[in-house]
Amino acid sequence: MAADSGDELAFLPRLFRMSAAINRGQLAQQATAATGLPLDRPAIGILLTLAMADGPLRIGEIADRMQVVGPHVTRQVQALEQRGLVRRVTDPNDRRASLIEPTESGTEAANRYTSTIIGWFREVIADWPTQDRADLGRLLAKLADDITTRLNHP
């Protein structure tokens, strides 16, 4: 271990503690329950990915954004489609291909999930100064981007 890694070493247990607290508090389960649907984590991930996209996505685009392989997404999309939470639409640029978009029910479920998560975090940092909240958002975005870049380009 490098001699100058003190800050990073102190960061690691805090990251583990935060993760354990969120998992112990069952935040994801509470948010999933708020959808009113018996959905598993991959299905929720697809709904959130689609709900946050600028428009319909191809299966491959969903997989890339979720950093998973296409066949997993295909199976989940088929199950979500059977439940009326997503639908296929024709790709205007390639009539042979289809795009996936959430239905109104799928969007509502994703919104309920997101509202639960955001509400929980909003309560946690409610007493923080405005600048600290802004810094947290900026630094989390930077960390997520850097982690994603690093994992995609080892």
PDB file of N, CA and C in Angstrom, residues 50-121:
ATOM      1  N   LEU A  50     -35.032   3.331 -18.624  1.00  0.00           N
ATOM      2  CA  LEU A  50     -35.937   3.819 -19.658  1.00  0.00           C
ATOM      3  C   LEU A  50     -36.601   5.136 -19.257  1.00  0.00           C
ATOM      4  N   ALA A  51     -37.001   5.233 -18.004  1.00  0.00           N
ATOM      5  CA  ALA A  51     -37.678   6.452 -17.539  1.00  0.00           C
ATOM      6  C   ALA A  51     -36.746   7.660 -17.564  1.00  0.00           C
ATOM      7  N   MET A  52     -35.448   7.433 -17.372  1.00  0.00           N
ATOM      8  CA  MET A  52     -34.492   8.539 -17.349  1.00  0.00           C
ATOM      9  C   MET A  52     -33.888   8.829 -18.724  1.00  0.00           C
ATOM     10  N   ALA A  53     -34.207   8.006 -19.713  1.00  0.00           N
ATOM     11  CA  ALA A  53     -33.681   8.212 -21.061  1.00  0.00           C
ATOM     12  C   ALA A  53     -34.444   9.339 -21.758  1.00  0.00           C
ATOM     13  N   ASP A  54     -33.817   9.898 -22.769  1.00  0.00           N
ATOM     14  CA  ASP A  54     -34.457  10.966 -23.540  1.00  0.00           C
ATOM     15  C   ASP A  54     -35.518  10.441 -24.501  1.00  0.00           C
ATOM     16  N   GLY A  55     -35.565   9.128 -24.669  1.00  0.00           N
ATOM     17  CA  GLY A  55     -36.524   8.518 -25.575  1.00  0.00           C
ATOM     18  C   GLY A  55     -36.371   7.012 -25.526  1.00  0.00           C
ATOM     19  N   PRO A  56     -37.059   6.305 -26.395  1.00  0.00           N
ATOM     20  CA  PRO A  56     -36.957   4.843 -26.420  1.00  0.00           C
ATOM     21  C   PRO A  56     -35.527   4.394 -26.715  1.00  0.00           C
ATOM     22  N   LEU A  57     -35.179   3.220 -26.196  1.00  0.00           N
ATOM     23  CA  LEU A  57     -33.824   2.692 -26.352  1.00  0.00           C
ATOM     24  C   LEU A  57     -33.861   1.289 -26.953  1.00  0.00           C
ATOM     25  N   ARG A  58     -32.795   0.932 -27.636  1.00  0.00           N
ATOM     26  CA  ARG A  58     -32.605  -0.442 -28.087  1.00  0.00           C
ATOM     27  C   ARG A  58     -32.162  -1.275 -26.891  1.00  0.00           C
ATOM     28  N   ILE A  59     -32.336  -2.579 -27.002  1.00  0.00           N
ATOM     29  CA  ILE A  59     -31.910  -3.498 -25.939  1.00  0.00           C
ATOM     30  C   ILE A  59     -30.431  -3.282 -25.622  1.00  0.00           C
ATOM     31  N   GLY A  60     -29.605  -3.169 -26.648  1.00  0.00           N
ATOM     32  CA  GLY A  60     -28.168  -2.971 -26.445  1.00  0.00           C
ATOM     33  C   GLY A  60     -27.843  -1.692 -25.696  1.00  0.00           C
ATOM     34  N   GLU A  61     -28.613  -0.638 -25.966  1.00  0.00           N
ATOM     35  CA  GLU A  61     -28.393   0.624 -25.257  1.00  0.00           C
ATOM     36  C   GLU A  61     -28.765   0.495 -23.783  1.00  0.00           C
ATOM     37  N   ILE A  62     -29.846  -0.221 -23.516  1.00  0.00           N
ATOM     38  CA  ILE A  62     -30.239  -0.453 -22.124  1.00  0.00           C
ATOM     39  C   ILE A  62     -29.132  -1.221 -21.417  1.00  0.00           C
ATOM     40  N   ALA A  63     -28.647  -2.285 -22.056  1.00  0.00           N
ATOM     41  CA  ALA A  63     -27.584  -3.112 -21.475  1.00  0.00           C
ATOM     42  C   ALA A  63     -26.329  -2.284 -21.218  1.00  0.00           C
ATOM     43  N   ASP A  64     -25.958  -1.436 -22.172  1.00  0.00           N
ATOM     44  CA  ASP A  64     -24.770  -0.591 -21.994  1.00  0.00           C
ATOM     45  C   ASP A  64     -24.941   0.358 -20.811  1.00  0.00           C
ATOM     46  N   ARG A  65     -26.080   0.981 -20.726  1.00  0.00           N
ATOM     47  CA  ARG A  65     -26.314   1.933 -19.634  1.00  0.00           C
ATOM     48  C   ARG A  65     -26.334   1.248 -18.276  1.00  0.00           C
ATOM     49  N   MET A  66     -26.796  -0.005 -18.265  1.00  0.00           N
ATOM     50  CA  MET A  66     -26.856  -0.753 -17.004  1.00  0.00           C
ATOM     51  C   MET A  66     -25.568  -1.552 -16.764  1.00  0.00           C
ATOM     52  N   GLN A  67     -24.700  -1.592 -17.750  1.00  0.00           N
ATOM     53  CA  GLN A  67     -23.442  -2.334 -17.694  1.00  0.00           C
ATOM     54  C   GLN A  67     -23.688  -3.820 -17.418  1.00  0.00           C
ATOM     55  N   VAL A  68     -24.612  -4.382 -18.204  1.00  0.00           N
ATOM     56  CA  VAL A  68     -24.914  -5.808 -18.165  1.00  0.00           C
ATOM     57  C   VAL A  68     -24.925  -6.326 -19.596  1.00  0.00           C
ATOM     58  N   VAL A  69     -25.096  -7.626 -19.757  1.00  0.00           N
ATOM     59  CA  VAL A  69     -25.127  -8.196 -21.099  1.00  0.00           C
ATOM     60  C   VAL A  69     -26.554  -8.205 -21.643  1.00  0.00           C
ATOM     61  N   GLY A  70     -26.654  -8.097 -22.964  1.00  0.00           N
ATOM     62  CA  GLY A  70     -27.932  -7.994 -23.648  1.00  0.00           C
ATOM     63  C   GLY A  70     -28.943  -9.079 -23.346  1.00  0.00           C
ATOM     64  N   PRO A  71     -28.538 -10.378 -23.321  1.00  0.00           N
ATOM     65  CA  PRO A  71     -29.542 -11.417 -23.078  1.00  0.00           C
ATOM     66  C   PRO A  71     -30.304 -11.252 -21.762  1.00  0.00           C
ATOM     67  N   HIS A  72     -29.625 -10.751 -20.734  1.00  0.00           N
ATOM     68  CA  HIS A  72     -30.313 -10.513 -19.456  1.00  0.00           C
ATOM     69  C   HIS A  72     -31.394  -9.442 -19.638  1.00  0.00           C
ATOM     70  N   VAL A  73     -31.050  -8.404 -20.370  1.00  0.00           N
ATOM     71  CA  VAL A  73     -32.003  -7.316 -20.604  1.00  0.00           C
ATOM     72  C   VAL A  73     -33.169  -7.819 -21.450  1.00  0.00           C
ATOM     73  N   THR A  74     -32.872  -8.611 -22.459  1.00  0.00           N
ATOM     74  CA  THR A  74     -33.930  -9.148 -23.326  1.00  0.00           C
ATOM     75  C   THR A  74     -34.965  -9.914 -22.512  1.00  0.00           C
ATOM     76  N   ARG A  75     -34.512 -10.784 -21.625  1.00  0.00           N
ATOM     77  CA  ARG A  75     -35.442 -11.566 -20.799  1.00  0.00           C
ATOM     78  C   ARG A  75     -36.270 -10.658 -19.888  1.00  0.00           C
ATOM     79  N   GLN A  76     -35.613  -9.701 -19.284  1.00  0.00           N
ATOM     80  CA  GLN A  76     -36.332  -8.790 -18.384  1.00  0.00           C
ATOM     81  C   GLN A  76     -37.337  -7.936 -19.157  1.00  0.00           C
ATOM     82  N   VAL A  77     -36.937  -7.456 -20.324  1.00  0.00           N
ATOM     83  CA  VAL A  77     -37.837  -6.633 -21.134  1.00  0.00           C
ATOM     84  C   VAL A  77     -39.058  -7.442 -21.537  1.00  0.00           C
ATOM     85  N   GLN A  78     -38.854  -8.692 -21.917  1.00  0.00           N
ATOM     86  CA  GLN A  78     -39.993  -9.540 -22.281  1.00  0.00           C
ATOM     87  C   GLN A  78     -40.965  -9.691 -21.108  1.00  0.00           C
ATOM     88  N   ALA A  79     -40.423  -9.893 -19.914  1.00  0.00           N
ATOM     89  CA  ALA A  79     -41.280 -10.026 -18.726  1.00  0.00           C
ATOM     90  C   ALA A  79     -41.992  -8.706 -18.426  1.00  0.00           C
ATOM     91  N   LEU A  80     -41.290  -7.596 -18.549  1.00  0.00           N
ATOM     92  CA  LEU A  80     -41.912  -6.288 -18.309  1.00  0.00           C
ATOM     93  C   LEU A  80     -42.974  -5.985 -19.365  1.00  0.00           C
ATOM     94  N   GLU A  81     -42.704  -6.418 -20.578  1.00  0.00           N
ATOM     95  CA  GLU A  81     -43.669  -6.220 -21.662  1.00  0.00           C
ATOM     96  C   GLU A  81     -44.950  -7.017 -21.388  1.00  0.00           C
ATOM     97  N   GLN A  82     -44.805  -8.246 -20.920  1.00  0.00           N
ATOM     98  CA  GLN A  82     -45.977  -9.077 -20.596  1.00  0.00           C
ATOM     99  C   GLN A  82     -46.808  -8.458 -19.474  1.00  0.00           C
ATOM    100  N   ARG A  83     -46.152  -7.723 -18.609  1.00  0.00           N
ATOM    101  CA  ARG A  83     -46.861  -7.089 -17.487  1.00  0.00           C
ATOM    102  C   ARG A  83     -47.400  -5.709 -17.844  1.00  0.00           C
ATOM    103  N   GLY A  84     -47.156  -5.275 -19.084  1.00  0.00           N
ATOM    104  CA  GLY A  84     -47.669  -3.977 -19.520  1.00  0.00           C
ATOM    105  C   GLY A  84     -46.883  -2.791 -19.004  1.00  0.00           C
ATOM    106  N   LEU A  85     -45.623  -2.998 -18.626  1.00  0.00           N
ATOM    107  CA  LEU A  85     -44.807  -1.908 -18.081  1.00  0.00           C
ATOM    108  C   LEU A  85     -43.880  -1.276 -19.118  1.00  0.00           C
ATOM    109  N   VAL A  86     -43.590  -2.006 -20.195  1.00  0.00           N
ATOM    110  CA  VAL A  86     -42.821  -1.458 -21.313  1.00  0.00           C
ATOM    111  C   VAL A  86     -43.490  -1.915 -22.605  1.00  0.00           C
ATOM    112  N   ARG A  87     -43.155  -1.248 -23.686  1.00  0.00           N
ATOM    113  CA  ARG A  87     -43.666  -1.651 -25.000  1.00  0.00           C
ATOM    114  C   ARG A  87     -42.575  -1.439 -26.041  1.00  0.00           C
ATOM    115  N   ARG A  88     -42.717  -2.171 -27.117  1.00  0.00           N
ATOM    116  CA  ARG A  88     -41.806  -2.032 -28.254  1.00  0.00           C
ATOM    117  C   ARG A  88     -42.408  -1.039 -29.242  1.00  0.00           C
ATOM    118  N   VAL A  89     -41.551  -0.199 -29.786  1.00  0.00           N
ATOM    119  CA  VAL A  89     -41.954   0.727 -30.841  1.00  0.00           C
ATOM    120  C   VAL A  89     -40.952   0.590 -31.976  1.00  0.00           C
ATOM    121  N   THR A  90     -41.380   0.903 -33.171  1.00  0.00           N
ATOM    122  CA  THR A  90     -40.507   0.797 -34.337  1.00  0.00           C
ATOM    123  C   THR A  90     -39.448   1.889 -34.297  1.00  0.00           C
ATOM    124  N   ASP A  91     -38.227   1.505 -34.596  1.00  0.00           N
ATOM    125  CA  ASP A  91     -37.124   2.459 -34.689  1.00  0.00           C
ATOM    126  C   ASP A  91     -37.321   3.269 -35.968  1.00  0.00           C
ATOM    127  N   PRO A  92     -37.501   4.584 -35.877  1.00  0.00           N
ATOM    128  CA  PRO A  92     -37.738   5.383 -37.079  1.00  0.00           C
ATOM    129  C   PRO A  92     -36.541   5.386 -38.043  1.00  0.00           C
ATOM    130  N   ASN A  93     -35.352   5.070 -37.529  1.00  0.00           N
ATOM    131  CA  ASN A  93     -34.151   5.045 -38.366  1.00  0.00           C
ATOM    132  C   ASN A  93     -33.890   3.679 -38.993  1.00  0.00           C
ATOM    133  N   ASP A  94     -34.568   2.652 -38.488  1.00  0.00           N
ATOM    134  CA  ASP A  94     -34.384   1.300 -39.002  1.00  0.00           C
ATOM    135  C   ASP A  94     -35.668   0.521 -38.732  1.00  0.00           C
ATOM    136  N   ARG A  95     -36.544   0.484 -39.691  1.00  0.00           N
ATOM    137  CA  ARG A  95     -37.869  -0.124 -39.529  1.00  0.00           C
ATOM    138  C   ARG A  95     -37.802  -1.592 -39.108  1.00  0.00           C
ATOM    139  N   ARG A  96     -36.654  -2.254 -39.313  1.00  0.00           N
ATOM    140  CA  ARG A  96     -36.518  -3.660 -38.922  1.00  0.00           C
ATOM    141  C   ARG A  96     -36.267  -3.809 -37.430  1.00  0.00           C
ATOM    142  N   ALA A  97     -35.822  -2.761 -36.794  1.00  0.00           N
ATOM    143  CA  ALA A  97     -35.451  -2.811 -35.376  1.00  0.00           C
ATOM    144  C   ALA A  97     -36.559  -2.210 -34.514  1.00  0.00           C
ATOM    145  N   SER A  98     -36.551  -2.599 -33.263  1.00  0.00           N
ATOM    146  CA  SER A  98     -37.520  -2.012 -32.344  1.00  0.00           C
ATOM    147  C   SER A  98     -36.797  -1.361 -31.187  1.00  0.00           C
ATOM    148  N   LEU A  99     -37.467  -0.410 -30.622  1.00  0.00           N
ATOM    149  CA  LEU A  99     -36.991   0.308 -29.445  1.00  0.00           C
ATOM    150  C   LEU A  99     -37.930  -0.026 -28.294  1.00  0.00           C
ATOM    151  N   ILE A 100     -37.443   0.162 -27.089  1.00  0.00           N
ATOM    152  CA  ILE A 100     -38.238  -0.118 -25.893  1.00  0.00           C
ATOM    153  C   ILE A 100     -38.502   1.203 -25.173  1.00  0.00           C
ATOM    154  N   GLU A 101     -39.745   1.370 -24.757  1.00  0.00           N
ATOM    155  CA  GLU A 101     -40.095   2.542 -23.965  1.00  0.00           C
ATOM    156  C   GLU A 101     -41.040   2.113 -22.848  1.00  0.00           C
ATOM    157  N   PRO A 102     -41.045   2.863 -21.753  1.00  0.00           N
ATOM    158  CA  PRO A 102     -41.974   2.505 -20.673  1.00  0.00           C
ATOM    159  C   PRO A 102     -43.394   2.902 -21.057  1.00  0.00           C
ATOM    160  N   THR A 103     -44.341   2.120 -20.586  1.00  0.00           N
ATOM    161  CA  THR A 103     -45.747   2.503 -20.730  1.00  0.00           C
ATOM    162  C   THR A 103     -46.046   3.521 -19.631  1.00  0.00           C
ATOM    163  N   GLU A 104     -47.241   4.018 -19.613  1.00  0.00           N
ATOM    164  CA  GLU A 104     -47.628   4.953 -18.552  1.00  0.00           C
ATOM    165  C   GLU A 104     -47.491   4.276 -17.185  1.00  0.00           C
ATOM    166  N   SER A 105     -47.902   3.014 -17.096  1.00  0.00           N
ATOM    167  CA  SER A 105     -47.782   2.269 -15.832  1.00  0.00           C
ATOM    168  C   SER A 105     -46.322   2.077 -15.444  1.00  0.00           C
ATOM    169  N   GLY A 106     -45.473   1.795 -16.429  1.00  0.00           N
ATOM    170  CA  GLY A 106     -44.050   1.626 -16.156  1.00  0.00           C
ATOM    171  C   GLY A 106     -43.402   2.917 -15.678  1.00  0.00           C
ATOM    172  N   THR A 107     -43.781   4.015 -16.312  1.00  0.00           N
ATOM    173  CA  THR A 107     -43.256   5.323 -15.900  1.00  0.00           C
ATOM    174  C   THR A 107     -43.713   5.671 -14.490  1.00  0.00           C
ATOM    175  N   GLU A 108     -44.981   5.393 -14.190  1.00  0.00           N
ATOM    176  CA  GLU A 108     -45.502   5.671 -12.848  1.00  0.00           C
ATOM    177  C   GLU A 108     -44.767   4.837 -11.796  1.00  0.00           C
ATOM    178  N   ALA A 109     -44.512   3.573 -12.098  1.00  0.00           N
ATOM    179  CA  ALA A 109     -43.788   2.718 -11.147  1.00  0.00           C
ATOM    180  C   ALA A 109     -42.374   3.246 -10.924  1.00  0.00           C
ATOM    181  N   ALA A 110     -41.697   3.624 -12.010  1.00  0.00           N
ATOM    182  CA  ALA A 110     -40.336   4.177 -11.893  1.00  0.00           C
ATOM    183  C   ALA A 110     -40.357   5.471 -11.086  1.00  0.00           C
ATOM    184  N   ASN A 111     -41.355   6.298 -11.305  1.00  0.00           N
ATOM    185  CA  ASN A 111     -41.458   7.559 -10.565  1.00  0.00           C
ATOM    186  C   ASN A 111     -41.698   7.323  -9.069  1.00  0.00           C
ATOM    187  N   ARG A 112     -42.531   6.341  -8.734  1.00  0.00           N
ATOM    188  CA  ARG A 112     -42.763   6.031  -7.314  1.00  0.00           C
ATOM    189  C   ARG A 112     -41.480   5.525  -6.661  1.00  0.00           C
ATOM    190  N   TYR A 113     -40.746   4.672  -7.367  1.00  0.00           N
ATOM    191  CA  TYR A 113     -39.470   4.161  -6.851  1.00  0.00           C
ATOM    192  C   TYR A 113     -38.508   5.330  -6.609  1.00  0.00           C
ATOM    193  N   THR A 114     -38.347   6.161  -7.629  1.00  0.00           N
ATOM    194  CA  THR A 114     -37.422   7.294  -7.546  1.00  0.00           C
ATOM    195  C   THR A 114     -37.822   8.260  -6.437  1.00  0.00           C
ATOM    196  N   SER A 115     -39.111   8.533  -6.314  1.00  0.00           N
ATOM    197  CA  SER A 115     -39.579   9.452  -5.268  1.00  0.00           C
ATOM    198  C   SER A 115     -39.244   8.928  -3.881  1.00  0.00           C
ATOM    199  N   THR A 116     -39.361   7.630  -3.691  1.00  0.00           N
ATOM    200  CA  THR A 116     -39.030   7.034  -2.391  1.00  0.00           C
ATOM    201  C   THR A 116     -37.552   7.206  -2.082  1.00  0.00           C
ATOM    202  N   ILE A 117     -36.707   6.899  -3.047  1.00  0.00           N
ATOM    203  CA  ILE A 117     -35.254   7.017  -2.849  1.00  0.00           C
ATOM    204  C   ILE A 117     -34.868   8.476  -2.600  1.00  0.00           C
ATOM    205  N   ILE A 118     -35.349   9.368  -3.451  1.00  0.00           N
ATOM    206  CA  ILE A 118     -35.009  10.792  -3.324  1.00  0.00           C
ATOM    207  C   ILE A 118     -35.530  11.346  -1.999  1.00  0.00           C
ATOM    208  N   GLY A 119     -36.736  10.973  -1.634  1.00  0.00           N
ATOM    209  CA  GLY A 119     -37.293  11.447  -0.361  1.00  0.00           C
ATOM    210  C   GLY A 119     -36.458  11.011   0.826  1.00  0.00           C
ATOM    211  N   TRP A 120     -36.006   9.756   0.782  1.00  0.00           N
ATOM    212  CA  TRP A 120     -35.174   9.239   1.864  1.00  0.00           C
ATOM    213  C   TRP A 120     -33.874  10.028   1.970  1.00  0.00           C
ATOM    214  N   PHE A 121     -33.185  10.215   0.844  1.00  0.00           N
ATOM    215  CA  PHE A 121     -31.923  10.971   0.874  1.00  0.00           C
ATOM    216  C   PHE A 121     -32.154  12.435   1.224  1.00  0.00           C
TER     217      PHE A 121
END
